[in-house]
Structures are given as C-alpha cells and as structure tokens.
Amino acid sequence: MSLSLRNSTIAAVLTVGLTGTAGAEELVVGSFGGSFADNVKACHVAAFEKATGATVALKLGNSSQFAAAVRATGGKPDMDIVYIDNSLAAQLNGEGLADKIDRTKLKSAPDVIASAWGKNDSYVVAMVSATALVYNPKLVKTPPSSWLDLADPAYAGKYAIGDITGTSGLHYLLALNKAKGGTLDNTDPGFEAIKPIAKGSAVLYTQADQLLALFEREEIAVAPWYPDRAGVAMDKGLSLAVAYPKEGAVGILPAVVIPKGTAKADLALKFLDQILSAEGQGCFSEKAYIGAVNTKVKLSDKVAKIVPNGDSLEKAWFIDPELIAKNSANWTRRWQREVAR
C-alpha cells in the first residue's frame, strides 16, 4: 500500500469522542458507524464506563479501513479494540497483528458458543447477521427471491450495490459468482455477471448507512444490505422489508479483535466482557436486530422475524474466513481493474 493511500485510508476512519472526564483512562474503540455505533454506545459503552470509570472514544469506519489502520500502525495501534468482520480478523491474526484473547479474564467466556472463538483465540465473533436483499414494499410488489434478480430490467436504475471494500459488496460478488456456477477458486462467472450490474448501480456504497437516504428518497427500491440495518430503519418508519434469497443469504460474523501492541489490553478485555455478556448481547440483539453468541440470550419474536434464524439461518452460506483472507487482496485488485468506476 502506498504512503498516500495508507494515509487517506486512515483519514477515512472518523473519530467520535463520547465522554470526557478529566483524568479518566480512555479506551479507543473501532466501530462501524450509523445505527451500529448508536447501539454500541447504548449497549456496550454505557455499562462499561459506569463499571470501570474509564471513557470511550469511538473511531468509525468499515472493516477494510480498520484492517489497513492496524497494519499501518505496525504493532503500535491507535485503537485498543475493534469491531471487524471475521475474515479481516483472520487476516490480522495471520499477519501477527492480533493479540491473543485471555478467556480466563472474561466472566462471560463460558456462556459463549464454542464456534465463536477464532483461531488461537485471536478474535471472537460477537454477533450473527447476514447480507440479504432489502427492498421497499411500496415500490416492489413481488419480493426479490434470488441474487440474480438485480439483473432484471424491472429494477433498472432502482438499485444499489456495495463496493468490494465493504462486507455486503464482497458478499454480493461471491453470492452472484456461486449462483452462476463459480467457486472461491474461480470467480470469473461472478466478475462477468457483476460488471453490468455495477455499471447500473445508483452508487457503489462503502458505508452501510449511505443507503438510508437513497431508500428514503425512493431513489432505489432494492439493495443487497443487512437485515439488522433494515430492522432499525423500519423502527424509524422507513418502508422496508427483508428477503432471503432462495440460494441462501451470506452469513456475517462480526468479530472483535484486540490489536497487538495496545497498552490497554486489560481495559480492552473488560470492554470485551461487556460485549459478550448476556446483558450486552441481549441489548444489542433487540436494538440492532442481530443474533447473539451468548447462549443465555433469547431473541424476541420481533427480532426473530428479521434476523437469520430457522430456515434462513440453515440456508445461510458462512464462508471460511481463512479463504476470504487468502483471496481478498486479489479480488479487490481485480475489482478495481474491472468493476470500479
């Protein structure tokens, strides 16, 4: 990565201070923005600050930006703990940039499902979500049922897809590739299929909440997006619905990683304990429409209707994060050459 690109990437990670008590120890937390950050404040930050007396500053960005920032700071991170897609967490572990999580210091660890822990405890999955199809039922009378539907002329000029630097953009590419007969070793079908779709997209969005304004103004009618973001927007009155493609949604496992070299590893573990606690998990699930990894949490009927569960969870494609970590750099370079505008 060039110096200028590295600096612009780090600059894209916005910083938001939450509290400011003089003399209090500060923890810097990398978080996704929009409603996700709002729920982090409500469900994780507030209880942590009350219990520890420390303060939290959020740095907002996406997984690719966070991974780039951790790499750029090379063992002297400017973030103490980071919410990040599990595939990027696996990459950071492979590069020796993730601290090992000491489960013995986490009261909540015994209640977390075994499959949530990353390789060598280098990260832990904190919630379960998916990339699915979100649409406006006022504009779309027949719900979309396949990843291939965005190529339908009926949606021309009325959809948006994510850039590959965001989780939904990568997921849509890989889902399209799979639907067209491709594999993770052969993504030619996906790239050929997505080129005209990307060309007709209203925007190649890089931040999840960019779609809110487009849906509000009815500039788009459908998009590969996240059920959790859709659920929050629906609570605020936006006309949206979630459709799980017949081929299966692409599962998302947002994880948490503690960058190697932070001087506040013990404080970061206390924050992680709040994230994984039944209280923190239950609060986040209900506010953010997202699945929990703490076995003591029971989803309400309202949340269960939107998040992947039952049949939609069984059909979901959870891609091996190690395979994504291995291939993502090549996929991104190809995207920039062949797809990006």
Tab-separated table of C-alpha atoms in Angstrom, residues 83-307:
chain	number	residue	atom	x	y	z
A	83	TYR	CA	-15.294	-4.478	15.762
A	84	ILE	CA	-14.379	-6.093	12.438
A	85	ASP	CA	-15.564	-8.749	10.002
A	86	ASN	CA	-14.215	-12.165	10.986
A	87	SER	CA	-12.412	-12.578	7.645
A	88	LEU	CA	-10.383	-9.404	8.277
A	89	ALA	CA	-9.789	-10.516	11.862
A	90	ALA	CA	-8.359	-13.760	10.460
A	91	GLN	CA	-6.095	-11.736	8.163
A	92	LEU	CA	-4.758	-9.670	11.047
A	93	ASN	CA	-4.076	-12.839	13.012
A	94	GLY	CA	-2.202	-14.312	10.055
A	95	GLU	CA	-0.058	-11.172	9.946
A	96	GLY	CA	0.716	-11.335	13.665
A	97	LEU	CA	-1.259	-8.168	14.421
A	98	ALA	CA	-3.950	-9.602	16.715
A	99	ASP	CA	-3.441	-10.099	20.437
A	100	LYS	CA	-4.479	-13.418	21.951
A	101	ILE	CA	-7.663	-13.068	23.988
A	102	ASP	CA	-7.235	-14.375	27.524
A	103	ARG	CA	-10.527	-16.144	28.158
A	104	THR	CA	-9.695	-16.584	31.850
A	105	LYS	CA	-10.183	-12.826	32.268
A	106	LEU	CA	-13.682	-12.906	30.747
A	107	LYS	CA	-16.579	-13.743	33.068
A	108	SER	CA	-18.808	-14.231	30.021
A	109	ALA	CA	-16.500	-16.673	28.189
A	110	PRO	CA	-18.199	-19.890	29.433
A	111	ASP	CA	-21.552	-18.686	28.039
A	112	VAL	CA	-20.244	-18.001	24.512
A	113	ILE	CA	-20.752	-20.663	21.841
A	114	ALA	CA	-17.548	-22.582	21.123
A	115	SER	CA	-17.564	-21.795	17.398
A	116	ALA	CA	-17.364	-18.056	18.097
A	117	TRP	CA	-13.692	-18.191	19.062
A	118	GLY	CA	-11.206	-17.517	16.276
A	119	LYS	CA	-8.002	-19.389	15.578
A	120	ASN	CA	-5.699	-19.326	18.614
A	121	ASP	CA	-8.281	-17.093	20.342
A	122	SER	CA	-7.047	-14.236	18.151
A	123	TYR	CA	-10.588	-12.865	17.857
A	124	VAL	CA	-14.110	-13.709	18.914
A	125	VAL	CA	-17.309	-13.484	16.888
A	126	ALA	CA	-19.654	-11.160	18.779
A	127	MET	CA	-22.899	-11.448	16.800
A	128	VAL	CA	-24.583	-13.168	13.853
A	129	SER	CA	-26.009	-11.334	10.860
A	130	ALA	CA	-26.174	-11.685	7.079
A	131	THR	CA	-26.151	-9.975	3.731
A	132	ALA	CA	-29.606	-10.414	2.207
A	133	LEU	CA	-31.860	-8.409	-0.113
A	134	VAL	CA	-33.652	-5.387	1.348
A	135	TYR	CA	-36.433	-3.728	-0.615
A	136	ASN	CA	-39.162	-1.085	-0.417
A	137	PRO	CA	-42.522	-2.933	-0.473
A	138	LYS	CA	-44.272	0.220	-1.704
A	139	LEU	CA	-42.192	0.105	-4.886
A	140	VAL	CA	-41.617	-3.654	-5.209
A	141	LYS	CA	-44.846	-5.653	-5.270
A	142	THR	CA	-43.222	-9.053	-5.805
A	143	PRO	CA	-40.371	-9.552	-3.338
A	144	PRO	CA	-36.998	-10.449	-4.876
A	145	SER	CA	-36.176	-14.115	-4.430
A	146	SER	CA	-32.711	-14.564	-5.945
A	147	TRP	CA	-29.319	-12.879	-6.022
A	148	LEU	CA	-29.748	-12.806	-9.791
A	149	ASP	CA	-32.826	-10.577	-9.601
A	150	LEU	CA	-30.904	-7.291	-9.706
A	151	ALA	CA	-30.145	-8.019	-13.355
A	152	ASP	CA	-33.897	-7.960	-14.066
A	153	PRO	CA	-34.785	-4.932	-16.238
A	154	ALA	CA	-37.631	-4.254	-13.801
A	155	TYR	CA	-35.033	-2.945	-11.323
A	156	ALA	CA	-33.073	-0.874	-13.839
A	157	GLY	CA	-31.927	2.365	-12.250
A	158	LYS	CA	-33.562	1.497	-8.922
A	159	TYR	CA	-30.912	-0.482	-7.050
A	160	ALA	CA	-27.538	-0.051	-5.375
A	161	ILE	CA	-24.767	-2.498	-4.529
A	162	GLY	CA	-21.811	-2.207	-2.192
A	163	ASP	CA	-18.190	-1.669	-3.128
A	164	ILE	CA	-15.940	-4.669	-2.530
A	165	THR	CA	-14.251	-2.825	0.353
A	166	GLY	CA	-17.461	-3.308	2.353
A	167	THR	CA	-18.798	-6.646	3.537
A	168	SER	CA	-22.022	-6.521	1.523
A	169	GLY	CA	-20.174	-5.731	-1.713
A	170	LEU	CA	-17.829	-8.686	-1.344
A	171	HIS	CA	-20.694	-10.942	-0.282
A	172	TYR	CA	-22.836	-9.953	-3.242
A	173	LEU	CA	-19.983	-10.656	-5.656
A	174	LEU	CA	-19.370	-14.096	-4.153
A	175	ALA	CA	-23.077	-14.953	-3.937
A	176	LEU	CA	-23.546	-13.944	-7.567
A	177	ASN	CA	-20.490	-15.984	-8.505
A	178	LYS	CA	-21.861	-19.049	-6.712
A	179	ALA	CA	-25.283	-18.640	-8.336
A	180	LYS	CA	-23.556	-18.506	-11.729
A	181	GLY	CA	-21.648	-21.719	-11.076
A	182	GLY	CA	-18.370	-20.241	-9.876
A	183	THR	CA	-16.285	-21.253	-6.884
A	184	LEU	CA	-13.989	-19.423	-4.489
A	185	ASP	CA	-11.121	-20.630	-6.691
A	186	ASN	CA	-12.835	-19.426	-9.868
A	187	THR	CA	-14.621	-16.099	-9.567
A	188	ASP	CA	-14.743	-15.398	-13.300
A	189	PRO	CA	-18.530	-16.008	-13.506
A	190	GLY	CA	-19.143	-13.571	-10.663
A	191	PHE	CA	-16.992	-10.800	-12.082
A	192	GLU	CA	-18.574	-11.146	-15.518
A	193	ALA	CA	-22.068	-11.062	-14.024
A	194	ILE	CA	-21.444	-8.100	-11.737
A	195	LYS	CA	-19.885	-5.749	-14.293
A	196	PRO	CA	-23.167	-4.625	-15.906
A	197	ILE	CA	-24.919	-4.630	-12.530
A	198	ALA	CA	-22.258	-2.362	-11.037
A	199	LYS	CA	-22.476	-0.069	-14.035
A	200	GLY	CA	-26.213	0.376	-13.454
A	201	SER	CA	-25.944	0.803	-9.677
A	202	ALA	CA	-27.016	4.155	-8.228
A	203	VAL	CA	-23.828	4.073	-6.159
A	204	LEU	CA	-21.181	1.593	-5.089
A	205	TYR	CA	-21.660	2.291	-1.413
A	206	THR	CA	-18.802	1.949	1.072
A	207	GLN	CA	-20.657	2.679	4.328
A	208	ALA	CA	-23.838	0.781	5.194
A	209	ASP	CA	-25.941	3.794	6.135
A	210	GLN	CA	-25.335	5.503	2.787
A	211	LEU	CA	-28.386	3.568	1.615
A	212	LEU	CA	-30.757	5.175	4.102
A	213	ALA	CA	-31.084	8.438	2.190
A	214	LEU	CA	-31.479	6.575	-1.112
A	215	PHE	CA	-34.295	4.454	0.297
A	216	GLU	CA	-35.902	7.473	1.994
A	217	ARG	CA	-35.970	9.462	-1.256
A	218	GLU	CA	-37.141	6.348	-3.135
A	219	GLU	CA	-34.166	6.664	-5.459
A	220	ILE	CA	-33.631	2.933	-5.038
A	221	ALA	CA	-36.090	0.112	-4.461
A	222	VAL	CA	-33.776	-2.791	-3.622
A	223	ALA	CA	-30.213	-3.475	-2.496
A	224	PRO	CA	-28.027	-6.224	-1.054
A	225	TRP	CA	-27.899	-4.974	2.542
A	226	TYR	CA	-28.080	-6.029	6.137
A	227	PRO	CA	-31.286	-7.158	7.911
A	228	ASP	CA	-30.085	-5.507	11.130
A	229	ARG	CA	-29.741	-2.087	9.474
A	230	ALA	CA	-33.104	-2.592	7.773
A	231	GLY	CA	-34.793	-3.504	11.061
A	232	VAL	CA	-33.527	-0.354	12.785
A	233	ALA	CA	-34.658	1.775	9.835
A	234	MET	CA	-38.087	0.096	9.849
A	235	ASP	CA	-38.469	1.001	13.527
A	236	LYS	CA	-37.965	4.628	12.495
A	237	GLY	CA	-40.770	4.412	9.936
A	238	LEU	CA	-38.891	3.640	6.721
A	239	SER	CA	-40.784	1.405	4.285
A	240	LEU	CA	-38.504	-1.635	4.020
A	241	ALA	CA	-38.696	-5.419	4.070
A	242	VAL	CA	-36.119	-8.204	4.076
A	243	ALA	CA	-35.985	-11.028	1.538
A	244	TYR	CA	-33.715	-14.030	1.990
A	245	PRO	CA	-32.597	-15.282	-1.457
A	246	LYS	CA	-33.516	-18.854	-2.337
A	247	GLU	CA	-29.805	-19.610	-2.831
A	248	GLY	CA	-29.223	-18.568	0.781
A	249	ALA	CA	-28.069	-15.359	2.400
A	250	VAL	CA	-24.369	-14.841	3.049
A	251	GLY	CA	-23.716	-15.095	6.757
A	252	ILE	CA	-21.898	-12.328	8.565
A	253	LEU	CA	-19.971	-12.899	11.740
A	254	PRO	CA	-18.905	-9.502	13.082
A	255	ALA	CA	-15.966	-10.134	15.359
A	256	VAL	CA	-13.905	-8.252	17.904
A	257	VAL	CA	-10.118	-8.127	17.851
A	258	ILE	CA	-7.593	-6.546	20.212
A	259	PRO	CA	-4.725	-5.200	18.080
A	260	LYS	CA	-1.303	-6.411	19.169
A	261	GLY	CA	0.689	-3.779	20.974
A	262	THR	CA	-2.082	-1.878	22.700
A	263	ALA	CA	-1.024	-0.588	26.097
A	264	LYS	CA	-4.575	-1.052	27.361
A	265	ALA	CA	-5.101	-4.769	26.801
A	266	ASP	CA	-6.601	-5.333	30.262
A	267	LEU	CA	-9.078	-2.494	29.812
A	268	ALA	CA	-9.904	-3.791	26.326
A	269	LEU	CA	-10.700	-7.194	27.840
A	270	LYS	CA	-13.127	-5.550	30.271
A	271	PHE	CA	-14.863	-3.888	27.328
A	272	LEU	CA	-14.938	-7.227	25.501
A	273	ASP	CA	-16.519	-8.820	28.559
A	274	GLN	CA	-19.352	-6.290	28.340
A	275	ILE	CA	-19.794	-7.018	24.627
A	276	LEU	CA	-20.081	-10.762	25.273
A	277	SER	CA	-22.161	-10.562	28.451
A	278	ALA	CA	-25.802	-11.661	28.406
A	279	GLU	CA	-26.763	-8.058	29.180
A	280	GLY	CA	-24.692	-6.575	26.363
A	281	GLN	CA	-25.689	-9.260	23.868
A	282	GLY	CA	-29.391	-9.111	24.690
A	283	CYS	CA	-29.470	-5.332	24.490
A	284	PHE	CA	-27.644	-5.291	21.144
A	285	SER	CA	-29.843	-8.037	19.664
A	286	GLU	CA	-33.053	-6.190	20.475
A	287	LYS	CA	-31.857	-2.754	19.392
A	288	ALA	CA	-29.844	-3.818	16.363
A	289	TYR	CA	-31.834	-6.836	15.090
A	290	ILE	CA	-28.836	-9.117	15.256
A	291	GLY	CA	-28.209	-12.633	16.516
A	292	ALA	CA	-26.310	-13.314	19.748
A	293	VAL	CA	-23.427	-15.680	20.563
A	294	ASN	CA	-24.156	-15.770	24.305
A	295	THR	CA	-26.251	-18.858	24.986
A	296	LYS	CA	-28.210	-17.128	27.752
A	297	VAL	CA	-29.831	-14.696	25.309
A	298	LYS	CA	-33.295	-15.442	23.906
A	299	LEU	CA	-34.472	-13.465	20.871
A	300	SER	CA	-37.867	-11.774	20.970
A	301	ASP	CA	-40.399	-12.706	18.298
A	302	LYS	CA	-39.971	-9.266	16.732
A	303	VAL	CA	-36.237	-9.752	16.231
A	304	ALA	CA	-36.547	-13.394	15.184
A	305	LYS	CA	-38.696	-12.351	12.197
A	306	ILE	CA	-35.856	-10.301	10.718
A	307	VAL	CA	-32.549	-11.858	11.735
